[in-house]
């Protein structure tokens, strides 16, 4: 027997309709590629999104067809989020930080019909326009006055012209909530990029869950600045959450350096931000060296890779900005866990609380997780035993787009490729990505722990720990370190810094100082490149201190 | 093209599984009918719920069949919530405050198979046992030691025996999320009671939405005491929300007087509570006369009928307890709107803020609302124009159980029977129930406004305003008032109190002082009874002051 409730599909268009109707006066502020600051309301946005939906329909974009973007965080990108998915087409956010070859490969694989791009990316478009096979039109996300002349891309279309040509009269279509809404590719550090094809249903459930008080805790009182790009797993869902709760949105455009961000935080009264650890390093450096503070920022969501406790301490103790550590994946839409403390943690010492906050957190409602050993058997939640993290939930993929990576699920669970522990309170902590694991004499060593210690050294700007081949122990940890500018630090000083902070045999065997650690398209350390460059470092030297 | 996401139905059992797994140590505390305080954890609860599910299966309860309860707020009732719906059966919470004839009528209409009841209700069960036609077994929610002997109800079963007879090994079945989960009847002040048949899907979406920061804002840090009964629209969803967020739950059992509640608030560190205005009156009276305060209470959710601003002021200004005014209906699962202020309200004066808080609030995400005139045309959101409130959303009924009240929807919208305004910020304010509206010389007068003014008078304990027949104006407002004990107040003093507080022609024509105002089964004023008793009051007297 079925319940007798209204049969309303969960559709992304309802987010916009709600924001227009109930938060019409709320603002969206964007630093534009054109150089100025643009400011309008959800009501204005609604009008333009419906014009844009008409423009897409007029160009023959049909339900399920892919519409690509190459764009920064800004209001026009936001408009595309809603016009494309709202119409029933699929928003495909390309990552402009990828190599042009990869962009071509992904656009072809996705069979994109049309591509919208920010002015910044004209050179990239010029490089790929003649190589992509399915894209029929390129639209510059700007107005007539800023339209570039390009001999290499014929018939560039102008975004504002498209919008001007159409009326805001558009009825959002109603369709099955399982319909595809958006397509995001993993960055491909493991093999070819693979597409996660979200549905309206999965996106809406993710939005509800991620906005909850113990998850990202977003409300109409918030002023949200997503530093995490809208081309990286939908900026962790913030463009959807903002409409659901009626928050003010502030978009930084391409300016993600410390000064630009801090200026914008202060000018717009930002209360919450979100991004990967590397971006916050620039911000903290700027704030520190200019003796600034944060007047309105209350918390920042850090994820994508492990947030070093030293960074948390700086934010929380020095600047009174709460850090919310979060874990997610492209395959999870992306939010899986958020590290919101429980009441039982309130009585802990500051150091103990920080240790909990360094964990990736507890599952948001709707995500189920477990850890398993190599035999697939479930491991205990004791906060010590590490195993592969497996997840399950309504916003986890069941397959990659076009069946790439053939059937990833194992008995209905998605294997994350992350190695983690789970404690008795349900807090999950990542010790490593399975492909980055260090296996010394048959025993695992967690590289994240080792990196966090190095990052706590005042002279260290960035540190990465890799598995270096070793004649006796198979693998031993090797530290790759970028020093802070103007700081002195020797190998021995840094190795000594581990004393008492970690089990002796976990101590890195050696340190390689470099000028730059390579970051991938989503701001994460590219350990594969580091392993290529330094993997044999310990073979050349005469062996481990612990050999 | 469909998305490629895991196909997981939204099922109520997942709430319990989550609470067990991620909040296993969190407590549920209950004042028991047996007299003592019972205390256990979500982990304990999970075990017992699965035993109970086995017991239900062993008694042949099948998917879709109705299992009735007549019970207070307590852990055994909570166990039934999860065991019944989790198994795929339908939880039917009977309202013990109804007349026995109505209980029989409803149980027959619902075709209940089995009835679980608290010891308190043995007399009621004895009165109805031989009259109900489908109930095959009566289970007393107690242990062997407290089992009553009853000659009138043969074969009473014992709850704890049922549980003891079974193991906690039970796999929650997976089924269509549209399956019915629970059945609640409206209290029937308008004709026969009608059943709202919720689904797992509607309940889960309601739970997500109601827990959001700008709705009831519940987290693992909260200690929730639902005063609103679990037999009244599922205690507004709090038994589900608590599992979703891992909050501590405190159940008051039958003791809802001011002293019992206040003692429990203080003893268990309650942070948030919820109930109808009438129950808070007793609490405030107790706190005031004993010079007490609230050490841990942060906010209280008040709904079910309009919260008088005088009550808000008392809670907020005197006791520093934030009032969250909320509006809902049985037909809405029940939460529709919550009055969480927006940032633009922060700069208002305390009086202006209170005026906003007196509104019933803005729609929680997932509920769409509009107001319409008598011709069905949509009316403006100007905060002044009043019309019938229409709602739509995934947790709004589409039909009543068994088709009673034949097809309530109007063009896909549910007509609430409430008359309200909506302002430009989306805040809805109820001026009246349409059946209680006062129509004076063709113009509407809002009875809630008139009641709120009377309630602000220090000598008034409770006030209700009804439409009294009038020879010249058809209807005029008549006040029915209960004075505070020991207070003096005359008709003329109270009428004078309206001067300057309301348009002259809205002023009530007369005041009738009574000892008691009749409350219905959900704690609301029974205006129909007041109209029966006093509707001709103004016909007897010589006419309105304004005639
Ligand atoms: N808070 C965190 N701490 C540690 N690692 C994290 C955290 N958040 C995310 N990660 C890592 O990021 C991974 C997900 O990354 P994402 O899906 O954004 O792109 P990607 O996985 O880098 O692409 P690819 O799989 O092709 O390398 C997780 O599996 C995990 O390894
Ligand atoms: N905050 C509030 N302010 C004013 N009225 C409210 C509020 N919350 C609920 N109500 C009233 O309560 C009604 C819903 O009541 P509920 O469904 O709980 O039972 P019921 O409607 O009393 O039963 P019946 O319809 O048989 O009388 C709403 O339609 C509205 O009139
Ligand atoms: Mg990945
Ligand atoms: Mg009703």
PDB file of N, CA and C and ligand atoms in Angstrom, chain A residues 186-190 194 328-331 400 414 416-418 433 435 524, ligand 3:
ATOM      1  N   UNK A 186      36.453  12.839 -12.790  1.00  0.00           N
ATOM      2  CA  UNK A 186      37.536  12.824 -11.811  1.00  0.00           C
ATOM      3  C   UNK A 186      38.776  13.336 -12.519  1.00  0.00           C
ATOM      4  N   UNK A 187      39.717  13.832 -11.725  1.00  0.00           N
ATOM      5  CA  UNK A 187      40.819  14.540 -12.388  1.00  0.00           C
ATOM      6  C   UNK A 187      41.766  13.602 -13.092  1.00  0.00           C
ATOM      7  N   UNK A 188      41.665  12.332 -12.858  1.00  0.00           N
ATOM      8  CA  UNK A 188      42.395  11.397 -13.687  1.00  0.00           C
ATOM      9  C   UNK A 188      43.831  11.144 -13.283  1.00  0.00           C
ATOM     10  N   UNK A 189      44.155  11.364 -12.009  1.00  0.00           N
ATOM     11  CA  UNK A 189      45.505  11.006 -11.595  1.00  0.00           C
ATOM     12  C   UNK A 189      45.631   9.483 -11.587  1.00  0.00           C
ATOM     13  N   UNK A 190      44.499   8.789 -11.612  1.00  0.00           N
ATOM     14  CA  UNK A 190      44.527   7.327 -11.744  1.00  0.00           C
ATOM     15  C   UNK A 190      43.878   6.953 -13.058  1.00  0.00           C
ATOM     16  N   UNK A 194      37.260   9.758 -15.445  1.00  0.00           N
ATOM     17  CA  UNK A 194      36.006   9.022 -15.516  1.00  0.00           C
ATOM     18  C   UNK A 194      34.886   9.947 -15.068  1.00  0.00           C
ATOM     19  N   UNK A 328      35.310  14.214   0.881  1.00  0.00           N
ATOM     20  CA  UNK A 328      34.385  13.861  -0.180  1.00  0.00           C
ATOM     21  C   UNK A 328      35.120  13.421  -1.423  1.00  0.00           C
ATOM     22  N   UNK A 329      34.357  13.096  -2.428  1.00  0.00           N
ATOM     23  CA  UNK A 329      34.912  12.640  -3.700  1.00  0.00           C
ATOM     24  C   UNK A 329      33.961  13.044  -4.825  1.00  0.00           C
ATOM     25  N   UNK A 330      34.509  13.167  -6.004  1.00  0.00           N
ATOM     26  CA  UNK A 330      33.680  13.380  -7.182  1.00  0.00           C
ATOM     27  C   UNK A 330      32.575  12.322  -7.229  1.00  0.00           C
ATOM     28  N   UNK A 331      32.915  11.109  -6.897  1.00  0.00           N
ATOM     29  CA  UNK A 331      31.951  10.008  -6.971  1.00  0.00           C
ATOM     30  C   UNK A 331      30.871  10.115  -5.898  1.00  0.00           C
ATOM     31  N   UNK A 400      30.380   4.567 -13.672  1.00  0.00           N
ATOM     32  CA  UNK A 400      30.905   5.759 -14.337  1.00  0.00           C
ATOM     33  C   UNK A 400      30.180   5.937 -15.668  1.00  0.00           C
ATOM     34  N   UNK A 414      30.657   1.350  -2.724  1.00  0.00           N
ATOM     35  CA  UNK A 414      31.662   1.989  -3.572  1.00  0.00           C
ATOM     36  C   UNK A 414      32.998   2.034  -2.834  1.00  0.00           C
ATOM     37  N   UNK A 416      36.356   3.523  -2.058  1.00  0.00           N
ATOM     38  CA  UNK A 416      36.800   4.909  -2.250  1.00  0.00           C
ATOM     39  C   UNK A 416      38.248   5.022  -2.697  1.00  0.00           C
ATOM     40  N   UNK A 417      39.033   3.957  -2.484  1.00  0.00           N
ATOM     41  CA  UNK A 417      40.463   4.099  -2.757  1.00  0.00           C
ATOM     42  C   UNK A 417      41.175   4.851  -1.643  1.00  0.00           C
ATOM     43  N   UNK A 418      40.463   5.138  -0.570  1.00  0.00           N
ATOM     44  CA  UNK A 418      41.094   5.779   0.583  1.00  0.00           C
ATOM     45  C   UNK A 418      41.250   4.748   1.691  1.00  0.00           C
ATOM     46  N   UNK A 433      45.720   7.676   0.640  1.00  0.00           N
ATOM     47  CA  UNK A 433      45.007   7.104  -0.500  1.00  0.00           C
ATOM     48  C   UNK A 433      45.677   5.755  -0.741  1.00  0.00           C
ATOM     49  N   UNK A 435      46.588   4.234  -3.238  1.00  0.00           N
ATOM     50  CA  UNK A 435      47.687   4.234  -4.207  1.00  0.00           C
ATOM     51  C   UNK A 435      48.914   4.982  -3.685  1.00  0.00           C
ATOM     52  N   UNK A 524      45.498  19.403  -5.546  1.00  0.00           N
ATOM     53  CA  UNK A 524      46.095  18.377  -4.699  1.00  0.00           C
ATOM     54  C   UNK A 524      47.500  18.046  -5.159  1.00  0.00           C
TER      55      UNK A 524
HETATM   56 MG1  LIG C   3      39.329   9.940  -7.227  1.00  0.00          MG
END
